[in-house]
Short mmCIF file of C-alpha atoms and ligand atoms in Angstrom, two decimals:
data_model
loop_
_atom_site.label_atom_id
_atom_site.label_comp_id
_atom_site.label_asym_id
_atom_site.label_seq_id
_atom_site.Cartn_x
_atom_site.Cartn_y
_atom_site.Cartn_z
CA MET A 1 145.67 121.17 85.05
CA GLY A 2 145.98 117.72 87.00
CA PHE A 3 142.06 117.36 88.01
CA PRO A 4 141.76 114.08 90.56
CA LEU A 5 138.85 113.42 88.09
CA ASP A 6 137.48 113.55 84.56
CA VAL A 7 136.26 116.99 84.09
CA LEU A 8 133.88 116.90 81.53
CA ARG A 9 133.44 120.54 79.85
CA THR A 10 131.19 120.00 76.52
CA GLU A 11 128.23 117.94 75.54
CA ARG A 12 130.44 115.58 73.51
CA ASP A 13 132.54 114.50 76.62
CA LEU A 14 130.37 114.19 78.54
CA ALA A 15 128.26 112.27 75.89
CA ASP A 16 131.62 110.09 74.88
CA TRP A 17 132.33 109.20 78.68
CA ARG A 18 128.62 107.98 79.41
CA ALA A 19 128.98 105.74 76.67
CA SER A 20 132.48 103.72 78.36
CA LEU A 21 129.93 103.59 81.14
CA PRO A 22 127.85 99.84 81.48
CA PRO A 23 123.71 100.64 81.58
CA ASP A 24 122.23 101.60 84.47
CA ILE A 25 125.23 102.53 86.94
CA LEU A 26 125.06 105.64 86.43
CA HIS A 27 124.11 107.70 90.04
CA PHE A 28 123.89 111.93 89.19
CA VAL A 29 124.21 115.04 91.75
CA PRO A 30 123.64 118.48 90.14
CA THR A 31 125.33 120.99 91.69
CA MET A 32 125.88 124.53 91.27
CA GLY A 33 129.41 124.20 92.63
CA ALA A 34 131.01 125.72 96.05
CA LEU A 35 130.44 122.63 97.19
CA HIS A 36 129.88 121.75 101.03
CA ALA A 37 129.51 119.18 103.45
CA GLY A 38 125.51 118.90 102.47
CA HIS A 39 126.82 118.59 98.49
CA LEU A 40 129.89 116.07 99.91
CA GLN A 41 127.08 113.80 101.87
CA LEU A 42 124.81 113.47 98.63
CA ILE A 43 128.06 112.14 96.65
CA GLN A 44 129.19 109.41 99.30
CA ARG A 45 125.95 108.72 99.48
CA ALA A 46 125.60 107.92 96.20
CA ALA A 47 128.70 106.75 96.07
CA ALA A 48 128.02 104.17 98.85
CA ASP A 49 124.47 103.18 96.67
CA ARG A 50 125.80 99.44 95.32
CA TRP A 51 122.36 98.06 95.09
CA TRP A 52 123.21 98.04 91.31
CA GLY A 53 127.26 97.20 91.49
CA GLU A 54 129.70 99.51 91.48
CA PRO A 55 128.03 103.01 91.05
CA ARG A 56 129.99 105.81 88.95
CA VAL A 57 128.61 109.01 89.80
CA LEU A 58 128.53 112.56 88.06
CA VAL A 59 128.93 115.87 89.83
CA SER A 60 127.74 118.62 87.09
CA VAL A 61 128.65 121.76 88.77
CA PHE A 62 126.58 124.62 86.56
CA VAL A 63 125.77 128.20 87.59
CA ASN A 64 122.30 128.01 85.93
CA PRO A 65 121.65 131.48 84.40
CA LEU A 66 118.09 130.61 84.03
CA GLN A 67 116.87 130.33 87.37
CA PHE A 68 118.36 133.80 88.47
CA GLY A 69 116.47 136.52 88.32
CA VAL A 70 117.76 139.96 87.04
CA HIS A 71 118.35 141.10 90.19
CA GLU A 72 119.99 138.22 91.73
CA ASP A 73 123.55 137.17 92.25
CA PHE A 74 124.09 135.21 89.30
CA ASP A 75 127.26 137.22 88.81
CA ARG A 76 128.74 136.99 92.48
CA TYR A 77 127.79 133.51 92.62
CA PRO A 78 130.97 131.50 94.21
CA ARG A 79 132.61 129.85 91.53
CA ARG A 80 135.53 127.59 92.91
CA LEU A 81 136.00 124.67 89.95
CA GLU A 82 139.28 123.33 91.22
CA GLU A 83 138.52 123.02 94.62
CA ASP A 84 135.03 121.65 93.47
CA ALA A 85 136.86 118.68 91.75
CA SER A 86 139.02 117.93 94.79
CA LEU A 87 136.22 117.50 97.36
CA ALA A 88 134.09 115.92 94.71
CA ALA A 89 137.02 113.31 94.02
CA ALA A 90 137.63 112.84 97.90
CA ALA A 91 133.51 112.01 98.47
CA GLY A 92 133.35 109.58 95.63
CA ALA A 93 133.04 111.00 92.31
CA GLN A 94 134.49 109.50 89.00
CA ALA A 95 133.45 112.95 87.01
CA LEU A 96 132.76 116.35 87.20
CA PHE A 97 130.58 118.06 84.42
CA ALA A 98 131.23 121.81 83.71
CA PRO A 99 129.82 122.65 80.81
CA ALA A 100 129.69 126.08 79.55
CA VAL A 101 126.32 128.21 79.27
CA SER A 102 126.22 127.50 75.26
CA ASP A 103 126.70 123.91 75.65
CA ILE A 104 123.18 123.60 77.87
CA TYR A 105 121.79 126.56 76.22
CA PRO A 106 123.44 126.17 72.37
CA ARG A 107 120.82 128.23 70.92
CA GLY A 108 120.70 130.91 73.81
CA VAL A 109 119.14 131.10 77.31
CA ALA A 110 116.08 132.64 75.63
CA GLY A 111 116.09 129.67 72.63
CA ILE A 112 115.87 126.82 75.62
CA THR A 113 112.15 124.69 75.54
CA HIS A 114 111.12 125.62 79.02
CA VAL A 115 109.83 123.07 81.28
CA VAL A 116 106.79 124.74 83.02
CA PRO A 117 105.81 123.48 86.30
CA PRO A 118 102.10 123.82 87.41
CA ALA A 119 101.11 127.46 89.04
CA SER A 120 100.38 125.77 92.43
CA LEU A 121 103.62 124.75 93.08
CA GLN A 122 105.34 127.74 91.88
CA THR A 123 103.46 130.70 93.34
CA THR A 124 104.04 129.46 96.35
CA LEU A 125 107.36 130.02 98.93
CA CYS A 126 110.22 131.49 97.24
CA GLY A 127 108.02 130.83 93.90
CA LEU A 128 106.64 134.38 95.27
CA GLY A 129 109.33 136.41 95.56
CA ARG A 130 111.48 134.23 92.60
CA PRO A 131 109.29 134.25 89.56
CA GLY A 132 110.76 131.94 86.78
CA HIS A 133 113.22 130.32 88.97
CA PHE A 134 111.50 126.92 89.44
CA GLU A 135 110.83 126.83 85.96
CA GLY A 136 114.60 127.90 85.42
CA VAL A 137 115.67 124.46 87.79
CA ALA A 138 112.76 122.12 86.05
CA THR A 139 114.66 123.08 82.89
CA VAL A 140 117.96 122.51 83.40
CA VAL A 141 117.79 119.97 85.19
CA ALA A 142 115.21 118.50 82.71
CA ARG A 143 118.07 119.31 80.42
CA LEU A 144 120.91 117.58 82.44
CA LEU A 145 119.18 114.33 83.05
CA ALA A 146 118.76 113.94 79.35
CA MET A 147 122.02 114.24 78.69
CA ALA A 148 123.62 111.98 81.67
CA ARG A 149 120.83 109.36 81.63
CA PRO A 150 121.49 108.06 85.78
CA ARG A 151 119.89 105.66 87.11
CA ARG A 152 119.51 108.08 90.58
CA LEU A 153 119.18 112.15 90.88
CA PHE A 154 120.72 113.20 94.18
CA LEU A 155 119.03 115.93 95.83
CA GLY A 156 119.11 117.87 99.39
CA GLU A 157 115.64 118.21 101.19
CA LYS A 158 117.17 121.59 102.56
CA ASP A 159 115.66 123.00 99.28
CA TRP A 160 112.36 121.05 99.83
CA GLN A 161 110.58 123.05 97.20
CA GLN A 162 112.82 122.76 94.60
CA LEU A 163 112.31 118.98 95.68
CA VAL A 164 108.79 118.82 95.11
CA VAL A 165 108.68 120.62 92.02
CA LEU A 166 111.31 117.88 90.61
CA ARG A 167 110.03 115.07 92.08
CA GLN A 168 106.23 116.73 89.92
CA VAL A 169 108.26 116.96 86.82
CA VAL A 170 110.37 113.60 86.92
CA ARG A 171 106.63 111.73 87.47
CA ASP A 172 104.80 114.14 85.00
CA LEU A 173 107.13 113.59 82.43
CA GLY A 174 107.95 110.15 83.12
CA LEU A 175 111.60 110.74 83.35
CA PRO A 176 113.16 107.49 83.64
CA VAL A 177 115.16 107.94 86.96
CA VAL A 178 114.50 107.90 90.44
CA ILE A 179 115.17 110.99 93.12
CA GLU A 180 116.73 110.64 96.45
CA ALA A 181 116.95 113.35 98.32
CA MET A 182 118.87 113.31 101.52
CA ALA A 183 118.22 115.48 104.77
CA SER A 184 119.91 119.18 105.34
CA VAL A 185 123.04 118.98 106.88
CA ARG A 186 123.27 121.93 109.48
CA ARG A 187 126.62 123.49 111.34
CA PRO A 188 126.32 122.92 115.24
CA ASP A 189 125.09 126.03 115.76
CA GLY A 190 121.89 125.18 113.62
CA LEU A 191 122.30 126.67 110.25
CA ALA A 192 121.35 124.82 107.77
CA LEU A 193 124.70 124.33 105.07
CA SER A 194 124.55 126.55 101.91
CA SER A 195 126.86 127.61 99.07
CA ARG A 196 124.96 131.07 100.09
CA LEU A 197 126.48 131.10 103.76
CA ALA A 198 130.17 132.11 101.95
CA TYR A 199 128.50 135.93 101.57
CA LEU A 200 127.72 136.29 105.19
CA GLN A 201 130.07 137.78 107.26
CA PRO A 202 130.93 136.37 110.34
CA GLU A 203 128.25 138.94 112.50
CA GLU A 204 126.25 138.23 109.98
CA LEU A 205 126.35 134.73 110.21
CA ARG A 206 126.23 134.58 114.36
CA ARG A 207 122.79 136.99 113.07
CA ALA A 208 121.71 134.04 110.81
CA THR A 209 121.48 131.50 113.30
CA ALA A 210 118.30 133.00 114.66
CA LEU A 211 116.83 131.34 111.39
CA PRO A 212 116.41 128.11 112.92
CA ALA A 213 116.56 128.73 116.13
CA ALA A 214 113.20 130.86 115.49
CA LEU A 215 111.74 128.24 113.63
CA ASN A 216 112.45 125.58 115.92
CA GLN A 217 110.40 127.74 118.58
CA ALA A 218 107.81 128.58 116.23
CA ALA A 219 107.22 124.57 115.64
CA THR A 220 107.01 123.77 119.65
CA SER A 221 104.03 126.48 119.29
CA ALA A 222 102.95 124.51 116.51
CA ARG A 223 103.11 121.34 118.36
CA GLN A 224 101.19 122.80 121.55
CA GLY A 225 98.64 123.51 120.08
CA LEU A 226 99.02 127.49 119.39
CA PRO A 227 97.16 128.93 116.20
CA VAL A 228 99.22 129.51 113.16
CA GLU A 229 98.03 133.33 112.74
CA PHE A 230 99.89 133.79 116.05
CA LEU A 231 102.84 131.68 115.84
CA LEU A 232 103.60 132.89 112.44
CA ALA A 233 103.53 136.66 113.98
CA THR A 234 105.25 135.59 116.80
CA LEU A 235 107.89 133.96 114.60
CA ARG A 236 108.11 137.27 112.12
CA THR A 237 109.01 139.36 115.15
CA SER A 238 111.50 137.01 116.53
CA LEU A 239 113.12 137.27 113.06
CA ASP A 240 113.06 140.48 112.81
CA HIS A 241 114.05 141.18 116.52
CA HIS A 242 117.36 139.40 115.47
CA GLY A 243 117.57 141.94 112.43
CA LEU A 244 116.84 138.84 109.47
CA LEU A 245 114.42 140.60 106.97
CA PRO A 246 111.65 138.15 106.74
CA GLU A 247 110.28 137.96 102.97
CA TYR A 248 107.87 135.31 104.14
CA VAL A 249 106.89 132.94 106.99
CA ALA A 250 104.73 129.83 106.07
CA LEU A 251 103.40 126.91 107.47
CA VAL A 252 101.94 124.69 104.57
CA ASP A 253 101.64 120.94 103.59
CA GLY A 254 104.50 119.42 103.19
CA HIS A 255 103.32 117.79 99.68
CA THR A 256 101.30 120.62 97.89
CA LEU A 257 102.91 123.29 99.05
CA GLN A 258 99.24 124.72 99.74
CA PRO A 259 98.72 127.14 103.37
CA VAL A 260 96.98 124.61 106.42
CA GLU A 261 95.61 125.82 109.31
CA ARG A 262 96.93 123.82 111.64
CA PRO A 263 99.78 121.32 111.31
CA GLN A 264 98.15 117.39 109.70
CA GLY A 265 99.99 114.79 108.72
CA LEU A 266 103.64 116.02 106.64
CA THR A 267 103.47 120.08 107.29
CA LEU A 268 106.12 122.39 106.35
CA LEU A 269 107.32 125.41 108.78
CA ALA A 270 109.20 127.58 106.30
CA ALA A 271 110.92 130.55 105.87
CA ALA A 272 112.92 132.91 103.43
CA VAL A 273 114.75 136.08 105.04
CA HIS A 274 117.64 138.80 103.77
CA CYS A 275 120.24 138.66 106.22
CA GLY A 276 122.04 142.19 104.63
CA SER A 277 121.88 141.70 101.16
CA THR A 278 122.32 137.32 101.48
CA ARG A 279 118.71 135.73 101.31
CA LEU A 280 118.50 132.38 103.28
CA ILE A 281 116.03 129.91 103.27
CA ASP A 282 115.20 127.04 106.20
CA HIS A 283 112.41 124.36 107.11
CA LEU A 284 111.36 121.92 109.29
CA PHE A 285 108.25 119.02 109.35
CA LEU A 286 105.73 118.72 111.57
CA MET A 287 104.31 115.49 111.53
CA SER A 288 101.41 114.30 113.78
CA ARG A 289 102.94 111.08 114.11
CA ALA A 290 105.13 108.34 113.20
CA PRO A 291 103.92 107.15 109.96
CA ILE A 292 102.75 104.90 108.85
CA VAL A 293 103.02 102.20 105.85
CA ALA A 294 100.25 100.19 104.56
CA ILE A 295 101.10 97.34 101.76
CA ASP A 296 98.35 95.65 100.16
CA GLY A 297 98.05 93.64 97.36
CA PRO A 298 96.47 89.98 96.25
CA ALA A 299 97.81 86.54 98.02
CA GLY A 300 101.77 85.56 96.71
CA ALA A 301 102.81 88.89 95.92
CA GLY A 302 105.21 88.32 98.19
CA LYS A 303 104.37 90.88 100.60
CA SER A 304 105.37 89.33 104.07
CA THR A 305 108.97 89.14 103.38
CA VAL A 306 109.47 92.37 102.40
CA THR A 307 107.43 94.03 104.39
CA ARG A 308 109.11 92.73 107.49
CA ALA A 309 112.30 94.20 106.17
CA LEU A 310 111.10 97.43 105.30
CA ALA A 311 110.05 97.84 108.95
CA ARG A 312 113.12 97.17 109.69
CA ARG A 313 115.14 99.44 107.16
CA LEU A 314 113.09 101.98 108.37
CA ASN A 315 112.72 101.23 111.95
CA LEU A 316 109.19 100.96 112.01
CA THR A 317 107.15 98.09 113.77
CA TYR A 318 105.96 95.45 111.28
CA LEU A 319 102.41 94.40 111.91
CA ASP A 320 101.01 91.68 109.84
CA THR A 321 97.26 92.15 110.28
CA GLY A 322 96.86 88.97 108.60
CA ALA A 323 98.49 87.35 111.63
CA MET A 324 95.92 88.78 114.02
CA TYR A 325 92.70 86.94 111.59
CA ARG A 326 94.69 83.53 111.75
CA ALA A 327 95.38 84.30 116.42
CA LEU A 328 91.16 84.29 116.08
CA ALA A 329 90.89 81.58 113.85
CA TRP A 330 93.04 79.82 116.05
CA TRP A 331 90.95 80.71 118.88
CA VAL A 332 87.88 79.60 117.10
CA LEU A 333 89.66 76.47 116.69
CA ARG A 334 89.88 76.19 120.26
CA GLN A 335 86.91 76.73 121.21
CA GLY A 336 85.44 74.33 118.93
CA VAL A 337 83.24 77.18 117.70
CA ASN A 338 81.82 76.53 114.19
CA PRO A 339 84.09 79.22 112.19
CA GLU A 340 81.48 80.07 109.55
CA ASP A 341 78.90 80.72 112.07
CA PRO A 342 79.03 84.48 113.22
CA THR A 343 76.59 84.26 116.04
CA ALA A 344 79.15 82.01 117.58
CA VAL A 345 82.09 83.33 116.34
CA GLU A 346 81.00 87.28 117.95
CA PRO A 347 81.25 85.98 121.74
CA LEU A 348 84.86 85.13 121.26
CA LEU A 349 86.00 88.87 120.16
CA ALA A 350 84.36 90.42 123.82
CA ASP A 351 87.84 88.95 125.91
CA LEU A 352 90.60 88.57 122.92
CA ALA A 353 93.31 89.74 124.79
CA LEU A 354 95.67 89.73 121.88
CA GLU A 355 99.73 90.97 122.53
CA LEU A 356 101.72 91.94 119.49
CA SER A 357 105.51 92.66 120.10
CA GLN A 358 108.61 92.04 117.94
CA ASP A 359 111.22 89.85 118.45
CA GLN A 360 115.66 90.61 117.67
CA GLU A 361 114.53 88.98 114.26
CA GLY A 362 112.09 91.98 113.24
CA LEU A 363 109.67 88.70 113.49
CA LEU A 364 106.06 89.11 114.82
CA ARG A 365 105.21 87.32 117.95
CA LEU A 366 101.44 86.70 119.07
CA ARG A 367 100.00 86.27 122.39
CA LEU A 368 96.09 85.86 123.21
CA ASN A 369 95.19 85.52 126.79
CA GLY A 370 99.13 85.17 127.96
CA GLN A 371 99.89 82.48 125.60
CA ASP A 372 102.62 82.51 122.63
CA ILE A 373 100.57 81.50 119.61
CA SER A 374 103.23 83.14 116.81
CA THR A 375 103.92 79.65 115.62
CA ALA A 376 100.17 77.57 115.95
CA ILE A 377 98.81 80.04 113.91
CA ARG A 378 100.94 79.40 111.02
CA ALA A 379 99.32 75.42 110.85
CA PRO A 380 97.08 73.76 108.09
CA GLU A 381 93.77 73.56 109.97
CA VAL A 382 94.47 77.53 110.73
CA THR A 383 94.94 78.15 106.96
CA ALA A 384 91.90 76.60 106.24
CA VAL A 385 89.53 78.41 108.41
CA VAL A 386 91.04 81.81 108.78
CA SER A 387 89.40 83.20 105.19
CA ALA A 388 86.00 81.93 106.98
CA VAL A 389 86.51 83.64 110.07
CA ALA A 390 88.02 86.76 108.60
CA ALA A 391 84.87 87.29 106.47
CA HIS A 392 82.73 88.15 109.55
CA PRO A 393 81.54 91.88 109.87
CA CYS A 394 81.95 91.85 113.20
CA VAL A 395 85.34 90.39 112.90
CA ARG A 396 86.19 92.82 110.31
CA ASN A 397 85.34 95.50 112.70
CA THR A 398 86.44 94.51 115.77
CA LEU A 399 90.29 93.77 114.94
CA THR A 400 90.25 96.99 112.09
CA ALA A 401 88.95 98.83 115.88
CA GLN A 402 92.29 96.83 117.38
CA GLN A 403 94.36 97.72 114.49
CA ARG A 404 93.82 101.67 114.39
CA ARG A 405 94.50 101.90 117.93
CA LEU A 406 97.63 100.06 117.55
CA GLY A 407 98.36 102.55 114.28
CA GLU A 408 97.25 105.79 117.00
CA ARG A 409 100.99 106.78 117.28
CA GLY A 410 101.82 105.42 113.87
CA GLY A 411 105.10 103.89 113.25
CA LEU A 412 104.12 100.74 111.81
CA VAL A 413 105.09 98.81 108.38
CA ALA A 414 101.26 97.53 108.25
CA GLU A 415 100.09 94.29 105.77
CA GLY A 416 96.90 92.96 105.41
CA ARG A 417 94.13 92.70 102.77
CA ASP A 418 92.37 95.96 103.17
CA THR A 419 94.83 98.38 105.04
CA GLY A 420 95.22 101.14 103.13
CA THR A 421 91.97 101.47 102.01
CA ALA A 422 90.17 100.75 105.50
CA VAL A 423 92.42 100.59 108.38
CA PHE A 424 94.99 103.24 107.70
CA PRO A 425 93.36 105.25 104.60
CA ASP A 426 95.23 107.65 105.73
CA ALA A 427 98.48 106.33 105.86
CA GLU A 428 101.50 108.32 104.89
CA CYS A 429 102.82 105.95 102.35
CA LYS A 430 100.24 103.13 100.78
CA ILE A 431 101.65 100.54 98.47
CA PHE A 432 99.68 97.79 96.52
CA LEU A 433 101.89 95.17 95.67
CA THR A 434 100.70 92.95 93.19
CA ALA A 435 102.55 90.67 90.32
CA THR A 436 100.74 88.78 87.72
CA VAL A 437 99.37 85.73 87.60
CA ALA A 438 102.01 83.53 86.21
CA GLU A 439 104.42 85.25 88.06
CA ARG A 440 102.89 84.43 91.85
CA ALA A 441 101.74 80.68 89.66
CA ARG A 442 105.82 80.42 89.42
CA ARG A 443 106.88 81.27 92.53
CA ARG A 444 104.38 79.11 94.31
CA ALA A 445 105.28 76.87 92.09
CA LEU A 446 108.95 76.98 93.33
CA ASP A 447 107.63 77.53 97.11
CA LEU A 448 105.65 74.34 97.50
CA ARG A 449 108.89 72.28 95.18
CA ARG A 450 111.18 73.78 97.96
CA GLN A 451 108.74 72.41 100.74
CA GLY A 452 108.81 68.72 99.27
CA PHE A 453 105.24 68.85 98.06
CA ALA A 454 103.99 67.75 95.12
CA VAL A 455 103.47 70.44 92.20
CA SER A 456 100.85 71.19 90.32
CA GLU A 457 100.93 72.06 85.94
CA LEU A 458 101.61 75.97 86.04
CA ALA A 459 98.08 76.26 84.29
CA GLU A 460 96.25 74.64 87.09
CA LEU A 461 98.33 77.03 89.54
CA GLU A 462 97.78 80.04 87.69
CA ARG A 463 93.69 79.33 87.25
CA GLN A 464 93.53 78.83 91.30
CA ILE A 465 95.48 81.89 91.78
CA ALA A 466 93.25 84.20 89.64
CA GLU A 467 90.33 82.90 91.32
CA ARG A 468 91.21 83.35 94.82
CA ASP A 469 92.20 86.86 93.21
CA ARG A 470 88.27 87.15 91.78
CA ARG A 471 86.85 85.94 95.35
CA ASP A 472 88.87 87.96 97.35
CA SER A 473 88.27 91.32 94.81
CA THR A 474 84.57 90.91 94.51
CA ARG A 475 83.73 89.54 98.27
CA SER A 476 81.48 91.72 100.21
CA VAL A 477 83.61 91.86 103.59
CA ALA A 478 86.91 93.93 103.06
CA PRO A 479 87.20 92.83 99.43
CA LEU A 480 90.62 93.57 97.67
CA ARG A 481 90.87 96.59 96.29
CA GLN A 482 93.98 99.44 95.42
CA ALA A 483 93.62 102.48 97.54
CA ALA A 484 93.58 105.26 94.57
CA ASP A 485 96.37 107.14 95.92
CA ALA A 486 98.30 104.12 96.17
CA VAL A 487 101.89 103.24 94.57
CA VAL A 488 101.63 100.23 92.78
CA LEU A 489 104.24 98.00 92.56
CA VAL A 490 104.39 94.96 90.28
CA THR A 491 107.01 92.75 91.19
CA ASP A 492 107.24 90.90 88.32
CA GLY A 493 111.18 90.05 87.28
CA MET A 494 112.48 91.89 90.94
CA GLY A 495 114.27 90.20 93.48
CA ILE A 496 113.58 90.85 97.18
CA GLU A 497 116.40 93.09 97.51
CA ALA A 498 115.09 95.54 94.22
CA VAL A 499 111.91 95.52 95.66
CA LEU A 500 112.98 96.81 98.80
CA GLU A 501 114.47 99.74 97.22
CA ALA A 502 111.22 100.23 95.24
CA LEU A 503 110.22 100.35 98.55
CA VAL A 504 112.15 102.69 100.44
CA ASP A 505 112.09 104.98 97.35
CA ALA A 506 108.00 104.94 97.53
CA PHE A 507 108.75 105.61 101.75
CA ARG A 508 110.64 109.01 100.55
CA ALA A 509 108.51 110.34 97.91
CA ARG A 510 106.30 110.55 101.05
CA VAL A 511 108.39 110.82 104.01
CA PRO A 512 111.84 112.99 104.37
CA GLU A 513 114.66 111.97 105.80
CA GLU A 514 114.63 114.87 108.29
CA ALA A 515 110.88 114.45 109.07
CA TRP A 516 111.70 110.43 110.12
CA PRO A 517 115.55 109.65 110.01
CA GLY A 518 114.46 105.24 110.17
CA LEU A 519 118.00 103.78 108.98
CA SER A 520 118.05 105.91 106.18
CA GLY A 521 121.07 105.33 104.29
CA ALA A 522 121.34 102.78 101.16
CA GLY A 523 122.42 99.23 101.98
CA ALA A 524 121.79 100.56 105.36
O1 PAF B 601 120.32 122.91 93.96
C1 PAF B 601 121.21 123.15 92.96
O2 PAF B 601 122.00 123.75 93.22
C2 PAF B 601 119.87 123.83 91.84
O3 PAF B 601 118.94 124.37 92.04
C3 PAF B 601 120.14 123.12 90.71
C4 PAF B 601 119.38 121.24 91.56
C5 PAF B 601 121.57 122.18 90.49
C6 PAF B 601 119.45 123.33 89.14
O4 PAF B 601 120.35 124.17 89.08
#
């Protein structure tokens, strides 16, 4: 019927198409069809994601019976394959997978192995009114992923609970795919786009706009510190008042989806309502401050370069805590004080007026008592003493307190030895960036060679690096430790772009675009 892209009807079609592609370039956007601007933005994002070369984008259109309850809208769910194919192609997709139920469930819906997400995620919010729904979603997505084997899976933040569930499924089953999620797309009147808006009559559409409006109002009350019971009761009343029947209103932790007493960290304010016979959901996020990313890891793992780039990408401020220790070390030398002697160093802390700023390239500028010392702190004589200065507990305490003050309003990517463990234990995203000793020795040799220095044998460099790791992780003050909730990234064999991509993914797994847009977007 003249589709503007490859339409794959069966598992066989998909397998043949998949086999014709180079490995690792497939991006996948699963949908139930009736594509709207929210889906199209996902497809456009997938098509623009070129870090790994020209991608191929596969969109699936499958109204999955397993995720509908008996009295739900499976039969009347909008089905418009031809229109979807044109829209998907125009947005940049190369293929549309539109299988029959018998392709996805060859032994029938009752004969398929189910993927069962944890009860805690299924028995909250939409799970309460839609038992089995998330099991149906997890099962079909696992099945589709196994068939398509994409590199990245694109999902909307609109269905936040679904996203949380699928992230957990991918993590728990070790599925080899990275999830990339995008903010909800809203109409000018505030309504979040959803295929189900197609059910609404014009008058119902008007009424439905009270959902985002009431959520916004409740969020304002939450920010003013009004008690949760009060703001949820007011939210219910307001929805009722506009003829929207609330199924639930809730304030929950953004990741565990469990109720909270007050907004803390990433908090989700969510509601489901019935507008006539149509069920609608919406939510918004509350954050008590801008996000903090803490990047720890051993020396020589390439933290500085990628941390700076990450800060730029996410529109956060780069905080190099090591530079602050260097600034003090420089001051210690300037004052002619013995760097090893804490009693001599301590008095210098009292009037340490350190100012940090960022230049246009995102490079940190440091001023101490009015003087720009950004370059001076990199001198070899500072390098030689900074470890000794930074090991004094009085120094650690003072500078940690200063760093925490800088982080009070958040908005930082902080790099250092103990940022995730001691300085910002409540950072939204913690990364332990490391590389094997052999890899770090190789990089160090390259670096030294580039700077024109004589290079020792690789084995000798490896020995030095291993010894420094041992000292760093066993020292009594601020040892190098990995925070329990850190994402570990071993950068062996990865270029800067690949590391940056992995860092953005780790950040986005903790901080949705809706809560912190940053510069968002692949390659942005
Ligand atoms: O969000 C949807 O459209 C569906 O739940 C999904 C992820 C395509 C699974 O059927």
